[in-house]
Each structure stands twice: as C-alpha cells, then as structure tokens.
mmCIF file of C-alpha atoms in Angstrom:
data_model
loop_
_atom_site.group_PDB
_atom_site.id
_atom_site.type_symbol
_atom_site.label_atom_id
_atom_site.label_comp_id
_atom_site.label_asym_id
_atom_site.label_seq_id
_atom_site.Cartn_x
_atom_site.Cartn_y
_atom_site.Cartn_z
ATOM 1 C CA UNK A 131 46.136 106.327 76.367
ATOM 2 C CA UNK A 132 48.720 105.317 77.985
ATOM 3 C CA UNK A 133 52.135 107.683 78.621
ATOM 4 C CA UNK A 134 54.462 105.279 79.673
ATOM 5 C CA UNK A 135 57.866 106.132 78.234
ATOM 6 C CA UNK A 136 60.090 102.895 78.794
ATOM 7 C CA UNK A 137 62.401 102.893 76.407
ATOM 8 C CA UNK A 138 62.814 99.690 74.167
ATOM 9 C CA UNK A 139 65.779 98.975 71.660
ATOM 10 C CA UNK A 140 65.361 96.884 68.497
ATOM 11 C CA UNK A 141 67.955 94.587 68.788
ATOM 12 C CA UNK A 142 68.211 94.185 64.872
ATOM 13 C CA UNK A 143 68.561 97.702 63.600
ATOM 14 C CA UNK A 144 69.696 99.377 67.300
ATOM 15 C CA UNK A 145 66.649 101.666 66.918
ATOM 16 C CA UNK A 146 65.426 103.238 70.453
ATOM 17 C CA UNK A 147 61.321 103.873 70.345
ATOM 18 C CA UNK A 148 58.879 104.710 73.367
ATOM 19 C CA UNK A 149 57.353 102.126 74.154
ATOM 20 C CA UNK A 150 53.795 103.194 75.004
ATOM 21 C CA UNK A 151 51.636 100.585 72.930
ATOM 22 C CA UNK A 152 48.661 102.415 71.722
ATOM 23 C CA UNK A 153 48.974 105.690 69.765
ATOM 24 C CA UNK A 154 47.304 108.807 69.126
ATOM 25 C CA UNK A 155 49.029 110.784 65.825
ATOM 26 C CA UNK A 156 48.698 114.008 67.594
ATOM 27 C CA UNK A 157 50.758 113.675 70.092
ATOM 28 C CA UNK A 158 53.699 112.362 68.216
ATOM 29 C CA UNK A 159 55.867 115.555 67.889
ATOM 30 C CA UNK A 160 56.035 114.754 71.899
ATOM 31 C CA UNK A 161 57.425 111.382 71.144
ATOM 32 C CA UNK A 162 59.709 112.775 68.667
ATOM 33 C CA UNK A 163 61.434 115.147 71.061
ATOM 34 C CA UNK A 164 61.979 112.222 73.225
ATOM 35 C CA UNK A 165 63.677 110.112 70.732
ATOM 36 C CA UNK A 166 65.605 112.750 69.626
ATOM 37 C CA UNK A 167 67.058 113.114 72.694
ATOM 38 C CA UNK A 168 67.677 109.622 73.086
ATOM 39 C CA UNK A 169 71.525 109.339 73.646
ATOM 40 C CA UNK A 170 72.998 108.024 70.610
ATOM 41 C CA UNK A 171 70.582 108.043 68.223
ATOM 42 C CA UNK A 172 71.974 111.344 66.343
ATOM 43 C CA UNK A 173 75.109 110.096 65.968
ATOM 44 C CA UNK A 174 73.356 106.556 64.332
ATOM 45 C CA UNK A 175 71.247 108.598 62.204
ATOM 46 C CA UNK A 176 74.218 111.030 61.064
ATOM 47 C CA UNK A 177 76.326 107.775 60.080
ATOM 48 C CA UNK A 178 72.991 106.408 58.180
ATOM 49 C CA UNK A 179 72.010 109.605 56.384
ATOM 50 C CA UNK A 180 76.243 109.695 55.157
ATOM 51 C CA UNK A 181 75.726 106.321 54.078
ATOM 52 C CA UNK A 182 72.149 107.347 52.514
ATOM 53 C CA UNK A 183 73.678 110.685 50.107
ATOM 54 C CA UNK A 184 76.692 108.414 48.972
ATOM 55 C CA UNK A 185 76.210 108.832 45.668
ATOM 56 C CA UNK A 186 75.199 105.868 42.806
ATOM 57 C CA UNK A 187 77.921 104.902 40.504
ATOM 58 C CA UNK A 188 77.046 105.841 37.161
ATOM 59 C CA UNK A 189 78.483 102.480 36.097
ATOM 60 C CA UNK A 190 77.310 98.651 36.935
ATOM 61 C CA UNK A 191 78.471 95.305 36.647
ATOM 62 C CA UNK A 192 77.237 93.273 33.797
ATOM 63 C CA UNK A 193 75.137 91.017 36.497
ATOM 64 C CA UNK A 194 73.635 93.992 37.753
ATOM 65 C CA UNK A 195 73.033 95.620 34.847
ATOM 66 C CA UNK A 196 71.185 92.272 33.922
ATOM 67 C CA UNK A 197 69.386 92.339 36.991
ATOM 68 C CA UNK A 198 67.452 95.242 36.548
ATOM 69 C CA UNK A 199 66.720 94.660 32.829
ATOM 70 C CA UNK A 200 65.338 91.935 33.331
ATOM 71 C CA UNK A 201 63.001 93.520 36.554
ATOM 72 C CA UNK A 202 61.908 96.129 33.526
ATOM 73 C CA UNK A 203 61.154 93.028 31.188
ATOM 74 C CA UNK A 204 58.965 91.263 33.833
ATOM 75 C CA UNK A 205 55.644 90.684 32.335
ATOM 76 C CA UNK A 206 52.820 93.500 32.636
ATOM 77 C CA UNK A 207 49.620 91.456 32.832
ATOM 78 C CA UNK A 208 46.254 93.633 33.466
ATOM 79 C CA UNK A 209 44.104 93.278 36.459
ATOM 80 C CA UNK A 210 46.071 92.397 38.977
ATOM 81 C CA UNK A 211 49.791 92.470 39.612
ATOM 82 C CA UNK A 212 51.825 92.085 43.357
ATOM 83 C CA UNK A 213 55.461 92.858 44.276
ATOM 84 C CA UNK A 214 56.315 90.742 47.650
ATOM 85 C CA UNK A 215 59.920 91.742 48.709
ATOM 86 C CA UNK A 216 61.631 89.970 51.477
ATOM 87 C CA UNK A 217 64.672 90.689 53.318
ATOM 88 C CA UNK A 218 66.765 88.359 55.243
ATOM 89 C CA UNK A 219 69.831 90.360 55.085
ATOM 90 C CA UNK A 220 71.659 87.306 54.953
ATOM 91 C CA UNK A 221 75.720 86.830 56.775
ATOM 92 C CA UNK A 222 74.423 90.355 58.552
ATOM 93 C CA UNK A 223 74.273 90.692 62.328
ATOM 94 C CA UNK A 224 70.763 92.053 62.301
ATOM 95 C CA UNK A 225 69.771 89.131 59.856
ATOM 96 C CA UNK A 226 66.054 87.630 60.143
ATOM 97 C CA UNK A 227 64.860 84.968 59.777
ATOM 98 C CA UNK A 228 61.097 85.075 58.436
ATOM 99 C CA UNK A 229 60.937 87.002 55.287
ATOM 100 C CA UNK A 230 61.548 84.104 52.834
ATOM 101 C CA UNK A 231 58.478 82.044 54.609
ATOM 102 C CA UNK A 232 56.694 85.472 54.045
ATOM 103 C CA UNK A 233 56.510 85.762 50.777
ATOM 104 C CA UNK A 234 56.479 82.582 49.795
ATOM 105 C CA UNK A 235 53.096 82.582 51.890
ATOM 106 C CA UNK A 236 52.132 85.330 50.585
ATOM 107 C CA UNK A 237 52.421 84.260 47.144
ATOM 108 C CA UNK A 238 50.206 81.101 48.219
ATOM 109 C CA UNK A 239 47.350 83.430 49.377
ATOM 110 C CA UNK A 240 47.331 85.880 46.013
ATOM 111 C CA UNK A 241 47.169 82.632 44.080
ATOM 112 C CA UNK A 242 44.421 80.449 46.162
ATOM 113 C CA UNK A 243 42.829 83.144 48.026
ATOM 114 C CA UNK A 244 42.435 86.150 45.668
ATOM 115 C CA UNK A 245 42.996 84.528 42.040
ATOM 116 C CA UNK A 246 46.124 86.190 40.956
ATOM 117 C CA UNK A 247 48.025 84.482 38.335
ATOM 118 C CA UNK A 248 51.209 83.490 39.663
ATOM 119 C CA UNK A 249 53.040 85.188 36.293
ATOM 120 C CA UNK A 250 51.736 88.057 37.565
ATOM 121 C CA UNK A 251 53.505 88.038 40.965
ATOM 122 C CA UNK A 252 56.795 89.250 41.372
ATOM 123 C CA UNK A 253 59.599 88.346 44.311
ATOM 124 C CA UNK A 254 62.602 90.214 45.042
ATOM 125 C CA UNK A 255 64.245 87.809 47.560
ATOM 126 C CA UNK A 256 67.382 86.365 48.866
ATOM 127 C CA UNK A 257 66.713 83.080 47.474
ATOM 128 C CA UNK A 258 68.517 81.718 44.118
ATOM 129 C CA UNK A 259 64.933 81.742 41.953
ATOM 130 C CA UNK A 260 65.011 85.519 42.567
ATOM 131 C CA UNK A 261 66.605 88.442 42.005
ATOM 132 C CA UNK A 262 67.967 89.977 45.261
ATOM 133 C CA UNK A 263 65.898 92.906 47.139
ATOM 134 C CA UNK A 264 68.619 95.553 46.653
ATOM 135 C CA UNK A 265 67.656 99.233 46.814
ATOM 136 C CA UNK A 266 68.399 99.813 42.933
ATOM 137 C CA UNK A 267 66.224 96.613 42.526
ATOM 138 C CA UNK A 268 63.423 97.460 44.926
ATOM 139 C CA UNK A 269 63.070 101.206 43.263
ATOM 140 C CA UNK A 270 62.718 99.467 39.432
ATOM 141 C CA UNK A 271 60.490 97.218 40.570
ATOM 142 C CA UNK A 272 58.111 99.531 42.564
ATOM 143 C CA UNK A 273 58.003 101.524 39.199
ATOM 144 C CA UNK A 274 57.397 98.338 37.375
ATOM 145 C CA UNK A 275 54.109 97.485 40.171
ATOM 146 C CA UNK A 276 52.249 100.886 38.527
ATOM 147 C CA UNK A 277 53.471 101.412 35.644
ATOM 148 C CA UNK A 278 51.264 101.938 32.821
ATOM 149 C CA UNK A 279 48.079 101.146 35.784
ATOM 150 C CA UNK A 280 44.869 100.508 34.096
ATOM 151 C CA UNK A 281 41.001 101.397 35.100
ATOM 152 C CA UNK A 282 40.051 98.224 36.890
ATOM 153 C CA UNK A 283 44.181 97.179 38.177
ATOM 154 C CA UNK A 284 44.229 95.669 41.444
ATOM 155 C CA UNK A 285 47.853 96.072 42.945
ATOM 156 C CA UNK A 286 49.946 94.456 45.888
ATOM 157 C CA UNK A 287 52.872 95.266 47.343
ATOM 158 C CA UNK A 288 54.228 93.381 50.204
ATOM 159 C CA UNK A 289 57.738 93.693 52.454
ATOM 160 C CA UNK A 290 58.871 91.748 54.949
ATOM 161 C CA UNK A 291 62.165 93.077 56.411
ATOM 162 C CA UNK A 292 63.787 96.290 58.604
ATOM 163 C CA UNK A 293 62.008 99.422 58.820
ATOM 164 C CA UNK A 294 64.105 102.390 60.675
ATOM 165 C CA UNK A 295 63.207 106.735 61.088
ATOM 166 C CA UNK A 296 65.292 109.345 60.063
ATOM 167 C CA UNK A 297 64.637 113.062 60.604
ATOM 168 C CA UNK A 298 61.982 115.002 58.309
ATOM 169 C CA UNK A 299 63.834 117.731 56.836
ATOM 170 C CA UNK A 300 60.897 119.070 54.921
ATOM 171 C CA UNK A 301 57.910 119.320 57.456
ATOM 172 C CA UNK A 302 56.602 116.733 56.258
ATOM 173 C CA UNK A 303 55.766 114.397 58.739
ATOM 174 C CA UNK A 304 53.269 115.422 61.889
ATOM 175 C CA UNK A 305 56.145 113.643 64.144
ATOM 176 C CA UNK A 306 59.046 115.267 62.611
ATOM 177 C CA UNK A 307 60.677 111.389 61.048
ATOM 178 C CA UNK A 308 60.630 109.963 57.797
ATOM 179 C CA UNK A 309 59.864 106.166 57.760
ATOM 180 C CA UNK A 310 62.302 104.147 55.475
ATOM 181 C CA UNK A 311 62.070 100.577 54.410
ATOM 182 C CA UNK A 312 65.931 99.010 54.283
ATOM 183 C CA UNK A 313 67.201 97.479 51.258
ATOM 184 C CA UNK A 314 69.443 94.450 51.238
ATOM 185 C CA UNK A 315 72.805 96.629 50.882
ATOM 186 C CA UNK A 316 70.707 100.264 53.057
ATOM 187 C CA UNK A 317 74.453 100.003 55.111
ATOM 188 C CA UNK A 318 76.162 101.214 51.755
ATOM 189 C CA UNK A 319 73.115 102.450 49.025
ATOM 190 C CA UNK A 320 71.032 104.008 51.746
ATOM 191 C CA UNK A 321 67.271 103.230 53.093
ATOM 192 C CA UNK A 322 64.020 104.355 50.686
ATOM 193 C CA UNK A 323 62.354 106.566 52.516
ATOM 194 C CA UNK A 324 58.217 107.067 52.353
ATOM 195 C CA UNK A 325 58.521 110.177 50.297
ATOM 196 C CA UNK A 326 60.257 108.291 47.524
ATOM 197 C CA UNK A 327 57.820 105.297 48.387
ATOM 198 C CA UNK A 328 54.703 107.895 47.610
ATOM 199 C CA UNK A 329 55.995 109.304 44.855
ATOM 200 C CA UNK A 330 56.761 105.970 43.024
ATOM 201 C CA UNK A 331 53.811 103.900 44.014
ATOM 202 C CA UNK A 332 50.572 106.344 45.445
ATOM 203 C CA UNK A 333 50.873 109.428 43.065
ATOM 204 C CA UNK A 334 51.052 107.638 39.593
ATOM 205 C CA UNK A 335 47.498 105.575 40.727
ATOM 206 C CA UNK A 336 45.036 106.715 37.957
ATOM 207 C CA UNK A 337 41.309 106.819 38.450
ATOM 208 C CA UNK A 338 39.565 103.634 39.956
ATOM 209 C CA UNK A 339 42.773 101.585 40.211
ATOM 210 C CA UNK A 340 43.341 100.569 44.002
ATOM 211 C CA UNK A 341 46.925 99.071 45.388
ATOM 212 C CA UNK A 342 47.032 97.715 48.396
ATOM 213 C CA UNK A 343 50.402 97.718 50.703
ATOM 214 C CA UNK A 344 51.578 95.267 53.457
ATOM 215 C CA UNK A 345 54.127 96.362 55.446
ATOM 216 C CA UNK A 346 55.703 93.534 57.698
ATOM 217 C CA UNK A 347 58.850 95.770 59.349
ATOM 218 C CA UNK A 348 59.546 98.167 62.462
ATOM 219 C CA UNK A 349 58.327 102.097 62.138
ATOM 220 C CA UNK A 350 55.630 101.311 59.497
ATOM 221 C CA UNK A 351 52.903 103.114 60.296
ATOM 222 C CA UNK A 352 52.755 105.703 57.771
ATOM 223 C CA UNK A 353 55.803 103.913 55.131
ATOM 224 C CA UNK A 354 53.329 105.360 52.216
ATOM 225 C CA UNK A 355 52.713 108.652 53.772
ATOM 226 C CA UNK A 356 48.911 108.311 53.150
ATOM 227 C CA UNK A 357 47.091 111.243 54.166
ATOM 228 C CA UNK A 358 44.541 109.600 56.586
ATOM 229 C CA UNK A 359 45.094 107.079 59.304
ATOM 230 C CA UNK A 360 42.474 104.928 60.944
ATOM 231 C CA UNK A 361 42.373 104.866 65.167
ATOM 232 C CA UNK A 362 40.909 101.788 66.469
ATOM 233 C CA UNK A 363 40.653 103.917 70.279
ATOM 234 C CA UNK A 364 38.268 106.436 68.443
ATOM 235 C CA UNK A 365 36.594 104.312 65.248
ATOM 236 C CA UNK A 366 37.488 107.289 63.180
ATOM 237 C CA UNK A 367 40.084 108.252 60.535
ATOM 238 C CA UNK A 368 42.658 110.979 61.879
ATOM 239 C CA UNK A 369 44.443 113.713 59.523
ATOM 240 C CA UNK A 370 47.708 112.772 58.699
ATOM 241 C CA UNK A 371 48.891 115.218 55.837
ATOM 242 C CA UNK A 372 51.696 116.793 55.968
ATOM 243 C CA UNK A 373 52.035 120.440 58.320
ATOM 244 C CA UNK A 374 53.517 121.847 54.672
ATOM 245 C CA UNK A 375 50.033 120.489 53.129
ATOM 246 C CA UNK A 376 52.347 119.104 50.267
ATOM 247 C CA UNK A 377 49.823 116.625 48.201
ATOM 248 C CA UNK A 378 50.459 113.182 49.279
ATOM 249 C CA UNK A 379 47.734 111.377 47.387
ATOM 250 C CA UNK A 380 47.029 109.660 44.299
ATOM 251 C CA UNK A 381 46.229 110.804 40.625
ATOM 252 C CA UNK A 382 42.846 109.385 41.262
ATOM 253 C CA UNK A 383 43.011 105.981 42.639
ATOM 254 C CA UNK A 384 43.023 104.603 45.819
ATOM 255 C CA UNK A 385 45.979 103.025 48.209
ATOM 256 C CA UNK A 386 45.179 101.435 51.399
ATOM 257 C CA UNK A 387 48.089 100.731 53.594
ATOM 258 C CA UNK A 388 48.502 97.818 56.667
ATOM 259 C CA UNK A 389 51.168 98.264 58.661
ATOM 260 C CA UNK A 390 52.562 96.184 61.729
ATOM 261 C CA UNK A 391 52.637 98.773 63.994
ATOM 262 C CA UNK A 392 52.731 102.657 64.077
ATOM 263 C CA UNK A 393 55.789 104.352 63.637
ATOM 264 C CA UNK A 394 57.335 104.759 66.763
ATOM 265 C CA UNK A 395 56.773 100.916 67.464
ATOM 266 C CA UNK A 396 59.033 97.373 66.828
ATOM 267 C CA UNK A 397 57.734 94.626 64.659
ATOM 268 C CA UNK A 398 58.649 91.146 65.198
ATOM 269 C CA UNK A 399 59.241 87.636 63.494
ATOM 270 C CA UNK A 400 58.612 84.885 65.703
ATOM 271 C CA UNK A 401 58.367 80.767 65.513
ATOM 272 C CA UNK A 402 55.382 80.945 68.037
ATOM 273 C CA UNK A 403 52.745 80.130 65.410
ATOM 274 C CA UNK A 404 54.624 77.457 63.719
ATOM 275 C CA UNK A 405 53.270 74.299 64.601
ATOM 276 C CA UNK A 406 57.200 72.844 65.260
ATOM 277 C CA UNK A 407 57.787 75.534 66.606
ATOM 278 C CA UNK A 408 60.786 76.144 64.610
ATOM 279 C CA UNK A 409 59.695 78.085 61.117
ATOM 280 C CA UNK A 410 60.257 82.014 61.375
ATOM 281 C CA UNK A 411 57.740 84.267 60.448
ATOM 282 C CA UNK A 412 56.769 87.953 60.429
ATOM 283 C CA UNK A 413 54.073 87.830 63.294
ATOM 284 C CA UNK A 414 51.728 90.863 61.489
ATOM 285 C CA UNK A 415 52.298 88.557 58.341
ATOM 286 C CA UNK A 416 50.778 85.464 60.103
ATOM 287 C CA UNK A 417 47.876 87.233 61.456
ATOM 288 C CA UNK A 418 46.875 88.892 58.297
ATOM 289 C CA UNK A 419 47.113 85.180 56.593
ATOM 290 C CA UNK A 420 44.963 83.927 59.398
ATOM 291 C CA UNK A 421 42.347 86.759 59.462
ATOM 292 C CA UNK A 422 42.184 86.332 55.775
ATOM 293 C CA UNK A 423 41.969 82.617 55.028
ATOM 294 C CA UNK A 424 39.231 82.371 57.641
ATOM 295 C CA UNK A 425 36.749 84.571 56.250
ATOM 296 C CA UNK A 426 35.367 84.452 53.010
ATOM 297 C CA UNK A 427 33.074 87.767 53.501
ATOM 298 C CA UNK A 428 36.178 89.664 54.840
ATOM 299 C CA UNK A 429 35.776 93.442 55.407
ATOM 300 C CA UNK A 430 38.110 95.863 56.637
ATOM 301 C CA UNK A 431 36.818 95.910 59.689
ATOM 302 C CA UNK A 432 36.583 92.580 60.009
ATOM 303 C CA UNK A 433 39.886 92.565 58.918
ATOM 304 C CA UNK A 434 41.307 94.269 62.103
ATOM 305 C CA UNK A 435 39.339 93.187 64.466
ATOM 306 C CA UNK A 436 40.481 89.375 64.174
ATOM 307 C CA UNK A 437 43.958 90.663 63.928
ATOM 308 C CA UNK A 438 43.183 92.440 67.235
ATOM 309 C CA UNK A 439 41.945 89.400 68.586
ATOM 310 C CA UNK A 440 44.801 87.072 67.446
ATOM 311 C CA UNK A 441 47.302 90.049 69.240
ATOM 312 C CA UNK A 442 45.613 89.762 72.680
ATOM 313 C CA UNK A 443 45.382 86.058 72.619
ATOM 314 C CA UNK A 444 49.240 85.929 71.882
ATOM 315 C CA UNK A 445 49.845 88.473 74.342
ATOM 316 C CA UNK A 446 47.900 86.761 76.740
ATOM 317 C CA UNK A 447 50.305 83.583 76.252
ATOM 318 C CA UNK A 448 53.417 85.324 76.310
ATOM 319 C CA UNK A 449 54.764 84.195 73.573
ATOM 320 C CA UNK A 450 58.393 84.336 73.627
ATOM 321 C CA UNK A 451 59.498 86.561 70.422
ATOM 322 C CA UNK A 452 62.939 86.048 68.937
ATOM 323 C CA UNK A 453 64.149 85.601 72.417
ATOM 324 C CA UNK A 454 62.790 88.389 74.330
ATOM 325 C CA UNK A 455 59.827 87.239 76.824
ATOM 326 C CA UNK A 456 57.863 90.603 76.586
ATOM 327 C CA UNK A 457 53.754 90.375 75.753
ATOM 328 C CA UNK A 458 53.791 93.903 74.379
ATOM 329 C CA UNK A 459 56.460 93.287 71.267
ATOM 330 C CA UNK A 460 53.315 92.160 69.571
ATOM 331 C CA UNK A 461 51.743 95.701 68.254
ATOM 332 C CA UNK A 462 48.359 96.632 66.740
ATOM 333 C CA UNK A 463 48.098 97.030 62.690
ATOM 334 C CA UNK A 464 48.232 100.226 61.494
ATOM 335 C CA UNK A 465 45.241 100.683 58.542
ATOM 336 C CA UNK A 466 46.221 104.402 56.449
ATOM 337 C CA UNK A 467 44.381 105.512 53.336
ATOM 338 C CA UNK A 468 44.819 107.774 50.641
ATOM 339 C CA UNK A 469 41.140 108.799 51.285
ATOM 340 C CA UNK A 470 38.311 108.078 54.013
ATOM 341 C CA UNK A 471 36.240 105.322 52.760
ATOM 342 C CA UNK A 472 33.761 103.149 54.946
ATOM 343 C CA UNK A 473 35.490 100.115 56.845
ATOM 344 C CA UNK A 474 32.580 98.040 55.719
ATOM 345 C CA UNK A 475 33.620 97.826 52.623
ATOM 346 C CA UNK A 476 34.515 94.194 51.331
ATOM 347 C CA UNK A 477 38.164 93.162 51.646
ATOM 348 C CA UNK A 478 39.502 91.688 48.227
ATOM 349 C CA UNK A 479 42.655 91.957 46.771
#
C-alpha cells in the first residue's frame, strides 16, 4: 500500500483528498485526520453544511410544484425500472461537461444491452426533454425507483455529476465523513448525503429484489453506505458497518454499488476515449460501457478486472484529463454490497 500523502485539489468542487491511489478501509480514520487538518477545508465545509440546514420553503412555484408531480406520476412498470441522473451544473464555474453523454449512454445500454423498456427509464437532466436534477427532484425520484418494489424487480440507479465529504456527526462512517452526491442547486438546497441515500433507496428493498447503483462522481466509494466493501489488493470483502453498528442494509433484498473511486479519491470526465477527441465523458462511465458491451457472459469479477485493465492501459498513455496531465486521476472502481455474495456470480442488470 502505498502512504504517499501528496495532496491533490479537485478543481471543480475545491475538495483537498490524499492522494495515495490504492486503499485499505482501515486505515481511513488516518486519512481523515489529515484532511481535516487540511487548511481551509473547515471553513468550506462550515459554509456548505449552513447552506445544507437552510431550511425548505414550505411553498413552491407552480412549475415546481408541477415538476415533482409529475416525477410521482412517472409510470411504475414491474421488473425492471432505472433512474440515470446527470449533472452538468450548467452557467456554474465547476460545470462539467460529460453527464448528458452519460446518461444518454446509459440509457442506450439498459435498452440494447439488458432489455429494459425505455418507458421504464427515467432521466433527471439538464436537457429540455427532462426535468432538471434538483435536490427536491432527485429525493422524489429516488423514492419513486423503490417504491412499491416487487419479488423479482431489477433496479438501476445511475449519477453522473459532483460528489464532495462532509463530517460524520453520528459515528457512522469508519473514516469519520459522510459522502454526498450534489444536486443541481447543493450551493443553496444542500448536498444528499449517503445516510439519506440508504434510507431512501437500500432499506425499503424487500426480499429477492436487487438494485444496482452507478456512481460516476468524486468521494463515491461508499455513497450507499453498504455494509461490505470488496478489496481488489486482498480478493476479499472488508467490514464496512458503521462503529455505532446502526443497520445499514436492506429489508431483504440486495444492493450492489460501483463506484469510481473510493472516498477519499477524484473522479474525472475526459474526451480521451472519444474517437474526435472532443465528446466529454465520465471516464468510470466509459469503462463500465466498454467492460459491459464486450462480454456477453459478464461476471462481477469479470466486471472489474477489464475495468482494471482499461485503467492501466489509460494510465499507461497518459491521457490528458480535463487538462491536467497526471496518469493517476484515473482511480480503481469501488464494488460495495449490502451482503457478501460470490464475485462469480453473472452480471445482469
């Protein structure tokens, strides 16, 4: 393992990390003493935890109002359903550039690759077609992904967009942050943190209903706070509930999570695997694709290891990302589970 601890900045959300590539989950109370002490960083978080308790207005504009009626009307089919959210945070100075390609990609491989009807994918986006990913319109529609979830549901939830840490006030978290997704308007409704994430998408999971979640954003690791996590270093699944052994399962099903990179890590969208070399894209996005589409007898493991491969190769290249000529932006998938099940296991959606 290595303990290298150059610091690196995100230059979208002005997050400072350690940048020590791979990972072990024990040791990152460490890391979180050293980011804690990063200069700056509790004044940031202070400023994004005021902006986080401001409270909702109890009142909405008629378009809004609309909005999320019509995110509660979306049809309910049975079998499988997907919520792809992607967030370009548009006229913003940390905007991005990839997260419409995502899901419109992503859409493309439910349909052709796994069979999902496309009425029964849903896109929260900042394109005209769709309504916007705001945090009042990300939170209905996560409730909308599992609500009423059958015995045989197969369910998807993808985000492409800014991830950021804030401190763990209730112990639970092994390195002492919360992971937060950030909504369209986080600067002024706040982030959604991973608690709120489990508790509106992994506990309601009844009995032989699996979701899978993609997580295309910085500080993913553990966004669903799923009490294992897989190590590629030791081929074995590590604890990761909570030190105040608060439940952070499901009612019975199962949720798999793959994240771009571990928690304390930077995710990146990059035009290095366009073949103009112009069209953005989340880079964990484009590897999953690719791993995916190639392989028709896809397991988990299989799963990771070409997404392994495709990381070295680009490292290798030194791909220029979003500007920055460094090899090790590009970070290792993070695979978490709500239980230990065999990576063998066949890879469908």
């Amino acid at each position: 393992m290595s303990s290298a601890t150059d610091r690196t900045c995100c230059s979208e959300c002005q997050e400072f990390v350690s940048n020590d590539g791979d990972t072990h989950i024990e040791s990152r109370r460490e890391r979180a003493k050293f980011v804690s002490d990063t200069k700056g960083l509790g004044s940031h978080l202070k400023k994004m935890f005021h902006r986080g308790d401001m409270p909702i207005p109890r009142s909405m504009s008629s378009p809004e109002d609309s909005t999320l009626e019509a995110i509660r009307n979306w049809e309910r089919t049975k079998g499988k359903r997907a919520l792809l959210c992607g967030v370009t945070y548009e006229r913003q100075k940390y905007k991005l550039k990839g997260p419409n390609n995502d899901v419109i990609s992503m859409q493309d491989l439910l349909i052709k690759r796994f069979g999902f009807p496309s009425r029964s994918i849903h896109i929260l986006a900042e394109m005209d077609s769709y309504p916007h990913p705001t945090k009042r319109n990300i939170q209905e529609a996560l409730r909308f992904l599992v609500q009423d979830n059958h015995k045989g549901d197969s369910l998807v939830f993808y985000f492409s967009g800014h991830g950021l840490r804030q401190p763990d006030l209730f112990d639970d978290e092994i390195d002492g942050f919360d992971e937060t997704i950030c909504p369209l308007d986080f600067r002024t409704a706040g982030m959604i943190d991973d608690n709120e994430i489990n508790d509106t998408i992994v506990r309601p999971l009844k009995k032989d209903v699996k979701l899978h979640a993609i997580i295309d954003a910085c500080h993913s690791g553990t966004i669903l706070d799923l009490p294992y996590a897989y190590s590629r270093n030791e081929y074995d699944w590590l604890d990761n509930n909570p030190p105040s052994g608060f439940y952070k399962g499901t009612s019975g099903g199962h949720a798999i999570s793959i994240s771009a990179c571990e928690d304390n890590q930077l995710a990146v969208d990059t035009s290095a695997y366009s073949n103009d070399g112009k069209q953005m894209e989340g880079a964990m996005t484009y590897i999953f694709r690719k791993a995916v589409w190639g392989n028709t007898r896809l397991t988990y493991a299989s799963l990771l290891a070409s997404m392994h491969r495709d990381i070295l190769v680009a490292r290798q290249k030194c791909f220029s990302l979003r500007g920055i000529f460094h090899r090790n932006r590009l970070q290792e998938p993070l695979l978490s589970s709500s239980k230990v099940f065999d990576l063998n296991e066949p890879f469908v959606l």
